[in-house]
PDB file of C-alpha atoms in Angstrom:
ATOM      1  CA  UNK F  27     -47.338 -42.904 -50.306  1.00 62.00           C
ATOM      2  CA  UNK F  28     -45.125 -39.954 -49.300  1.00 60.00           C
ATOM      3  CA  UNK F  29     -47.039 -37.593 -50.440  1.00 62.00           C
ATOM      4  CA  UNK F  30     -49.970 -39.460 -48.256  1.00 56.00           C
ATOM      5  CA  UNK F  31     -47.914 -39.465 -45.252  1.00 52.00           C
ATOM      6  CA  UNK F  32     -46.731 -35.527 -45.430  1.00 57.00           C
ATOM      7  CA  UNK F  33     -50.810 -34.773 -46.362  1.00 52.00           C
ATOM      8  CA  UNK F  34     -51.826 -36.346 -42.718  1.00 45.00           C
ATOM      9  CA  UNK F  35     -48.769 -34.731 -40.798  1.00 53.00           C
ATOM     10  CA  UNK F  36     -49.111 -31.850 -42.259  1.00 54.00           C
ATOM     11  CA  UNK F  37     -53.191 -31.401 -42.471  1.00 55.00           C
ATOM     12  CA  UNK F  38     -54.040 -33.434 -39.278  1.00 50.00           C
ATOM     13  CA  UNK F  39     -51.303 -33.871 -37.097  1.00 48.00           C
ATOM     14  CA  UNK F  40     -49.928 -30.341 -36.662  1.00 48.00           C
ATOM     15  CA  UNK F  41     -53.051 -28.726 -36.388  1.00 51.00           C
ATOM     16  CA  UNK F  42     -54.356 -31.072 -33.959  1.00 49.00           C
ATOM     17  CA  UNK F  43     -50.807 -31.331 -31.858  1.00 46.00           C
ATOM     18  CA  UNK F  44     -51.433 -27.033 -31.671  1.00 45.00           C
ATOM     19  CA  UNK F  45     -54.463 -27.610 -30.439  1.00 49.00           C
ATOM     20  CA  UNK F  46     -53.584 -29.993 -27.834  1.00 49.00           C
ATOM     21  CA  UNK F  47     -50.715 -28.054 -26.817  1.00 46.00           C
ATOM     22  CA  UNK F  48     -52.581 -24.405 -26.801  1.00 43.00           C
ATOM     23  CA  UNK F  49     -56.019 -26.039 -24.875  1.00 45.00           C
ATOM     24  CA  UNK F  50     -54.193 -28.589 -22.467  1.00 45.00           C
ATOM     25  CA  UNK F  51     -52.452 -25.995 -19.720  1.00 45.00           C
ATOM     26  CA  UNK F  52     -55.925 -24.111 -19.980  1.00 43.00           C
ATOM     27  CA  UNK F  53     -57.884 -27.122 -19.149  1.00 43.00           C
ATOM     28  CA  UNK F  54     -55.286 -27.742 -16.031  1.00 46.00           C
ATOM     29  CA  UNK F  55     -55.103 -24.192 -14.667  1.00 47.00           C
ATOM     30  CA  UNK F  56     -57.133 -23.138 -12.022  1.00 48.00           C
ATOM     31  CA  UNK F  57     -60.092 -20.670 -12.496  1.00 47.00           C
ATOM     32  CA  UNK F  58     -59.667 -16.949 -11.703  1.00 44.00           C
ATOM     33  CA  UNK F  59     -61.594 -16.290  -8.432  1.00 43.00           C
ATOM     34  CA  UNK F  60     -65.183 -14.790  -9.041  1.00 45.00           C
ATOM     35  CA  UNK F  61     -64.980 -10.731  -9.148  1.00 49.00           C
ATOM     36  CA  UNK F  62     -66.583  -9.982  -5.778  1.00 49.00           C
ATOM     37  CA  UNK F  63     -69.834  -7.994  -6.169  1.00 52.00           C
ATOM     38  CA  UNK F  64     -69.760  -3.863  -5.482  1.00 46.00           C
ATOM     39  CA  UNK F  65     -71.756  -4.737  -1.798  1.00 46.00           C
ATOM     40  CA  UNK F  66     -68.942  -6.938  -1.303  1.00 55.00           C
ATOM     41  CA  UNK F  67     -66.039  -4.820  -1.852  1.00 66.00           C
ATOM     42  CA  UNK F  68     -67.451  -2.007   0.118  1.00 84.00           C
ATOM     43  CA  UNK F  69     -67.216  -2.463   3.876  1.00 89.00           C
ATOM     44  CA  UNK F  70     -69.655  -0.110   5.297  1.00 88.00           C
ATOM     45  CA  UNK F  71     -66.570   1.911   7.809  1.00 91.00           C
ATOM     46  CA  UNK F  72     -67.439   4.980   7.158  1.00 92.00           C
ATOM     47  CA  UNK F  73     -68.058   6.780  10.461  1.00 93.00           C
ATOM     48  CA  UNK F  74     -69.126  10.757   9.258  1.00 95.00           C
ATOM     49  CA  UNK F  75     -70.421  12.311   5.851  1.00 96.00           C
ATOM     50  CA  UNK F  76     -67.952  13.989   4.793  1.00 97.00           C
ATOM     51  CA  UNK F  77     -69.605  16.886   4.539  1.00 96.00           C
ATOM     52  CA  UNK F  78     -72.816  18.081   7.524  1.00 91.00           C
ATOM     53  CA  UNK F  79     -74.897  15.875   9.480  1.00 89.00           C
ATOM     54  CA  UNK F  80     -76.788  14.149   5.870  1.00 91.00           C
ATOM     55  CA  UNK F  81     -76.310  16.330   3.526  1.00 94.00           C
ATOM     56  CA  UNK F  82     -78.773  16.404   0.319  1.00 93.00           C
ATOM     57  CA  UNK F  83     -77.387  14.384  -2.715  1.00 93.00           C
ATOM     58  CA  UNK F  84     -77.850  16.735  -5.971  1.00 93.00           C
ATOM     59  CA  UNK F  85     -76.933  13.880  -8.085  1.00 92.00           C
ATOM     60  CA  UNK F  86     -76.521  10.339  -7.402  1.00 92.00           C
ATOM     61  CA  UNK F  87     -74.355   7.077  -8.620  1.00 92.00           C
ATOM     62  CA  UNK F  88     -74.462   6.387 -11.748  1.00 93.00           C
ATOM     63  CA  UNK F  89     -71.866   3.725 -12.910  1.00 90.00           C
ATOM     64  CA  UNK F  90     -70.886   3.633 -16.438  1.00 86.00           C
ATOM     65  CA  UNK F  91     -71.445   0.873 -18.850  1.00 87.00           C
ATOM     66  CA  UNK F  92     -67.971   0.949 -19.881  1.00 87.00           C
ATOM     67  CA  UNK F  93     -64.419   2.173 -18.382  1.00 82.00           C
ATOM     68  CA  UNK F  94     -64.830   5.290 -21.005  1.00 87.00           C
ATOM     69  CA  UNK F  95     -68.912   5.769 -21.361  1.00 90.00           C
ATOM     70  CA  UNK F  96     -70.470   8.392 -19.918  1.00 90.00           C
ATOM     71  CA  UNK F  97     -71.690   8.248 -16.514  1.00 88.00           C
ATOM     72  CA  UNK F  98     -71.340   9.851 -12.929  1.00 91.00           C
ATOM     73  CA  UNK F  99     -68.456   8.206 -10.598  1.00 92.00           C
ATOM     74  CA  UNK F 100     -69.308   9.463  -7.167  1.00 94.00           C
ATOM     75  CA  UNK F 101     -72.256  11.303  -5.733  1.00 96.00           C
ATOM     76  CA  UNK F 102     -72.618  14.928  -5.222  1.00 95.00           C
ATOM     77  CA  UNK F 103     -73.415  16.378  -1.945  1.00 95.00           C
ATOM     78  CA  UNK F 104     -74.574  20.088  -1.140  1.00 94.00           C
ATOM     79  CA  UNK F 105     -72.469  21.810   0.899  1.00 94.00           C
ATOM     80  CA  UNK F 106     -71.656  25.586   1.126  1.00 94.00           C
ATOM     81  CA  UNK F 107     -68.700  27.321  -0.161  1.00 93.00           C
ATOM     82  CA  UNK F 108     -66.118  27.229   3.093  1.00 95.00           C
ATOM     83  CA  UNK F 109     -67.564  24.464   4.478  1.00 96.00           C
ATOM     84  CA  UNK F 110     -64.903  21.522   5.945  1.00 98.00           C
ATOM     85  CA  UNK F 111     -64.766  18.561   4.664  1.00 97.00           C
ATOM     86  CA  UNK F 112     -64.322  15.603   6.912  1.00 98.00           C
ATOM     87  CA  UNK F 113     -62.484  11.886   5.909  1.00 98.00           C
ATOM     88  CA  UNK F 114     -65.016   9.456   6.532  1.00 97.00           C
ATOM     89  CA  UNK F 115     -62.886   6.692   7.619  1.00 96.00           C
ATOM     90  CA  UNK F 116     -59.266   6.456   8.978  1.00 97.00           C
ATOM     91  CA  UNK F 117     -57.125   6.261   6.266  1.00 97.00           C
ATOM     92  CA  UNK F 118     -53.912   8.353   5.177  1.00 98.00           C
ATOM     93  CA  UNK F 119     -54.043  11.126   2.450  1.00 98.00           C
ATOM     94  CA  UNK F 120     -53.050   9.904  -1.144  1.00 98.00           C
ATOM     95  CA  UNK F 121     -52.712  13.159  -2.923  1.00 98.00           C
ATOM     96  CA  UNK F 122     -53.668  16.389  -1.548  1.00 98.00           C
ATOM     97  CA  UNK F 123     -53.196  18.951  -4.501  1.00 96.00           C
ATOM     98  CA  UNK F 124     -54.881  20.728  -7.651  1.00 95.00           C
ATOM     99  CA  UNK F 125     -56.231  18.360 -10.812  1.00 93.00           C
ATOM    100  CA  UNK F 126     -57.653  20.826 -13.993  1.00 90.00           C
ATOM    101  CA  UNK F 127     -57.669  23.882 -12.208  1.00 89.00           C
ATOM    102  CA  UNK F 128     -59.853  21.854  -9.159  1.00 91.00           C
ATOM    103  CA  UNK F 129     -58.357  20.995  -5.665  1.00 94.00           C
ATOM    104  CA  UNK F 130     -58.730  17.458  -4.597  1.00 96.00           C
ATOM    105  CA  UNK F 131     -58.105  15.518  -2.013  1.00 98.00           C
ATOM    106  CA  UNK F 132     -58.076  11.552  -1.953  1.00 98.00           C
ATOM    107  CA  UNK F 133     -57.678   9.492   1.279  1.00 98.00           C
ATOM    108  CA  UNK F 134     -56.316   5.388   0.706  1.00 98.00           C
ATOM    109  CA  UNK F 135     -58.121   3.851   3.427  1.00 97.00           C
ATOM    110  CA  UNK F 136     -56.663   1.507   6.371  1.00 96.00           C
ATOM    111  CA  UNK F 137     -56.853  -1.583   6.097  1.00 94.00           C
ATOM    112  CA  UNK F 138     -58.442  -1.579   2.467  1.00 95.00           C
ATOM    113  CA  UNK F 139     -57.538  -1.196  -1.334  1.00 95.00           C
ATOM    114  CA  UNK F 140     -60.281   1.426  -1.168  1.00 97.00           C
ATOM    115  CA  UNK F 141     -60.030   4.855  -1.459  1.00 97.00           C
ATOM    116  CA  UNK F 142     -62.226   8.353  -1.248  1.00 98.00           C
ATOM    117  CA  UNK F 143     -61.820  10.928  -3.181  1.00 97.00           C
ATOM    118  CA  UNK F 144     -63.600  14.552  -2.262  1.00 97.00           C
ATOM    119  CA  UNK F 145     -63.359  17.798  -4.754  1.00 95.00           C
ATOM    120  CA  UNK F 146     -63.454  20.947  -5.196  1.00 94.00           C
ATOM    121  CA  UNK F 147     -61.612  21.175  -2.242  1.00 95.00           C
ATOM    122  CA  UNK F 148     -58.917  23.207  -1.323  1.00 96.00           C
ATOM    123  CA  UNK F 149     -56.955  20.783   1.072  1.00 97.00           C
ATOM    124  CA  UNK F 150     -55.688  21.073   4.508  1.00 97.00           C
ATOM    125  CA  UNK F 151     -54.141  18.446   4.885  1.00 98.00           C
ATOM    126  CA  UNK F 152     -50.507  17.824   3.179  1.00 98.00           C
ATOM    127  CA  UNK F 153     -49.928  13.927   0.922  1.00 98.00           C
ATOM    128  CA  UNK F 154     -48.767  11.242   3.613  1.00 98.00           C
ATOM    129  CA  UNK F 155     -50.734  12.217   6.400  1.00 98.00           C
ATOM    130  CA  UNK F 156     -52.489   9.857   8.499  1.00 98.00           C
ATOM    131  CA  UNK F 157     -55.932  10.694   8.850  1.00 98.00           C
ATOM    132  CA  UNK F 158     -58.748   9.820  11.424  1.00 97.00           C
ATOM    133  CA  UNK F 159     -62.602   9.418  10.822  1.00 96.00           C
ATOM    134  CA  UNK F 160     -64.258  12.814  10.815  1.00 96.00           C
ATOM    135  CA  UNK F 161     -61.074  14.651  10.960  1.00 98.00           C
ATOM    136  CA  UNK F 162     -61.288  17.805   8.259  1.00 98.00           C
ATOM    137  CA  UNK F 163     -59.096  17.540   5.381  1.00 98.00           C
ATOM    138  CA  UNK F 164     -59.735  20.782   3.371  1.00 97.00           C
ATOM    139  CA  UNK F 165     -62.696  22.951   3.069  1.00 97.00           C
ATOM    140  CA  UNK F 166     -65.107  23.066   0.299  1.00 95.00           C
ATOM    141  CA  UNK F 167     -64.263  25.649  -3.065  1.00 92.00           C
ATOM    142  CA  UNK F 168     -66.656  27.913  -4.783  1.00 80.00           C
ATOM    143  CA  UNK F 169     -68.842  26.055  -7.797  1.00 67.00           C
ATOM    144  CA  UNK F 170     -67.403  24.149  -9.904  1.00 63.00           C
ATOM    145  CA  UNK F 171     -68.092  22.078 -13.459  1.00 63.00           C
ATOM    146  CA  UNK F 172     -70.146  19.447 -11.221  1.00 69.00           C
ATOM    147  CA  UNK F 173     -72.670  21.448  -9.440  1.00 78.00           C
ATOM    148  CA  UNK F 174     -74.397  25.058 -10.330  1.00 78.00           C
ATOM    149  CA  UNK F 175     -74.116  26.290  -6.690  1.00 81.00           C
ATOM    150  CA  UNK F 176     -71.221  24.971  -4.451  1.00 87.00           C
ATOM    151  CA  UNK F 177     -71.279  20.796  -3.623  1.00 92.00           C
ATOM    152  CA  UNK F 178     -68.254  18.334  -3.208  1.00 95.00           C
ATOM    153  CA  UNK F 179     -68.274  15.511  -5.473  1.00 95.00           C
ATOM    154  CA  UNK F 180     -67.680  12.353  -3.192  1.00 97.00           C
ATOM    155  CA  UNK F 181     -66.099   8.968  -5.052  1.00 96.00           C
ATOM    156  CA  UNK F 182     -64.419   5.769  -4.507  1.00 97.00           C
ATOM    157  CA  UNK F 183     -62.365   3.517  -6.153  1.00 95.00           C
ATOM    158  CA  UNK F 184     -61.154   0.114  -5.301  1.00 95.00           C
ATOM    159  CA  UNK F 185     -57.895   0.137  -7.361  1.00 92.00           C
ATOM    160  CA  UNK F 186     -59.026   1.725 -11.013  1.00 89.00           C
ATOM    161  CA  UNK F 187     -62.410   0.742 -10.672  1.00 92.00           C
ATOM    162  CA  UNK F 188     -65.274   3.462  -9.503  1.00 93.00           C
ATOM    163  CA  UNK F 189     -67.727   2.208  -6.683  1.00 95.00           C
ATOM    164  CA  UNK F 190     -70.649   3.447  -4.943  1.00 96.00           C
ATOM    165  CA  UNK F 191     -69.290   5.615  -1.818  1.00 96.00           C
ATOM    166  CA  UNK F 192     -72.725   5.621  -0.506  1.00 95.00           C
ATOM    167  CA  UNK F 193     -71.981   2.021   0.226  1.00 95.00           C
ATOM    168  CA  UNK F 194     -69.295   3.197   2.522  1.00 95.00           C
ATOM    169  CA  UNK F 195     -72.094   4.610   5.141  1.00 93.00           C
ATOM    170  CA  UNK F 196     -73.896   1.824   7.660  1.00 91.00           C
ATOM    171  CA  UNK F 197     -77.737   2.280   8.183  1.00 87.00           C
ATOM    172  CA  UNK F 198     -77.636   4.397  10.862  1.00 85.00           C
ATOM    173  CA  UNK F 199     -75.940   7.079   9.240  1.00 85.00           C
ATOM    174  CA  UNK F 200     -78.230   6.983   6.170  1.00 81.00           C
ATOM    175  CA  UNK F 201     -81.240   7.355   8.439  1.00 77.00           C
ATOM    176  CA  UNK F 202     -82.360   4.364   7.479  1.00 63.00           C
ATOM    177  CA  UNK F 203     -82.189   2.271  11.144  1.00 56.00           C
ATOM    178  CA  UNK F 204     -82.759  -0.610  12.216  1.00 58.00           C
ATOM    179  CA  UNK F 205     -85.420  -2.848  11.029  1.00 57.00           C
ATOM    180  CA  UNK F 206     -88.553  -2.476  13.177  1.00 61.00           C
ATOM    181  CA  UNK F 207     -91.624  -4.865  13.377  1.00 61.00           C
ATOM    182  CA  UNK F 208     -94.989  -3.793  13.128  1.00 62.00           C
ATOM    183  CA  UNK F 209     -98.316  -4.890  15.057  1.00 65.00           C
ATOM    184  CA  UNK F 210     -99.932  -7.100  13.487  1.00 65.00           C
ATOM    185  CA  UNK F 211    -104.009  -6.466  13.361  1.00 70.00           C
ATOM    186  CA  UNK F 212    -106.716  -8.928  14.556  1.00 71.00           C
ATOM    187  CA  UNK F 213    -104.010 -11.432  16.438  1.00 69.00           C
ATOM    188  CA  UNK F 214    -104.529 -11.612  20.490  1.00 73.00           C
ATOM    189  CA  UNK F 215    -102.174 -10.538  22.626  1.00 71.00           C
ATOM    190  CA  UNK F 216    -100.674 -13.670  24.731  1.00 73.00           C
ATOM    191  CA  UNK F 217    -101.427 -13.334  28.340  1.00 79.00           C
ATOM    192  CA  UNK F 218     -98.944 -12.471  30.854  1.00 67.00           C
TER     193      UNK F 218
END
């Protein structure tokens, strides 16, 4: 009989006790709140390119499928050597200084947990400074690794994660307006 007794409270008891007690506070707590999707986390506040009027973009977004896999985090826009380059949005400078032999210059932006990050760019603007939209920070260095002729590499992070800085931009100053509608063919025209 004893030996009975220690078989079910050691075999059934325990185990199933552990279970109760590791499942039960997971069964109570409250779900994490949904991740919020890239469109979502990107307020489009941008108010300039940060470099010309639209510049071309040599090589877009390409997010990678892991925090370490290969991928591109940012977008490259042409500019030429000497060129300034502007902060998009307000914001106040985050680092303004040299990172593997390439200057950089990231801006946190107000109101946000975003920030923008432009190189190679030597940097005229000094860490702590508050920034305005389309004010220069730095001017654009000779080629680098990214690009064969001189471009700044644009990104964004929300925290430590990478994000689209094209998302930044509203319509207008992708050139892609307004929607507009169409005639349509064959339909009368109402009078009056």
């Amino acid at each position: 009989m004893r030996s009975l007794v220690r078989y079910v409270t050691n075999w059934v008891l325990v185990p199933l006790l552990l279970t109760f007690a590791v499942l039960t506070p997971l069964a109570w707590a409250d779900p994490p709140p949904p991740e919020k999707p890239p469109g979502e986390r990107v307020p489009a506040l941008a108010r300039t390119w940060p470099v010309g009027t639209r510049p071309a973009v040599l090589r877009g977004w390409e997010p990678p499928a892991t925090v370490y896999a290969a991928g591109h985090r940012g977008v490259d826009l042409a500019a030429a050597r000497g060129a300034p380059v502007r902060a998009v949005a307000a914001g106040r400078v985050s680092y303004a200084g040299r990172v593997a032999g390439r200057g950089v210059v990231a801006v946190a932006l107000a109101g946000t947990s975003l920030r923008t990050t432009y190189e190679p760019v030597r940097a005229g603007v000094k860490t702590g400074a508050e920034v305005e939209a389309g004010e220069v920070v730095g001017t654009v260095e000779g080629a680098g690794s990214h690009c064969p002729e001189a471009c700044v590499h644009w990104g964004l992070l929300d925290g430590e994660t990478y994000l689209n800085p094209l998302d930044l931009l509203p319509p207008w100053l992708l050139g892609r307006g307004p929607s507009r509608l169409l005639p349509v063919l064959g339909v009368p025209v109402p009078p009056g």
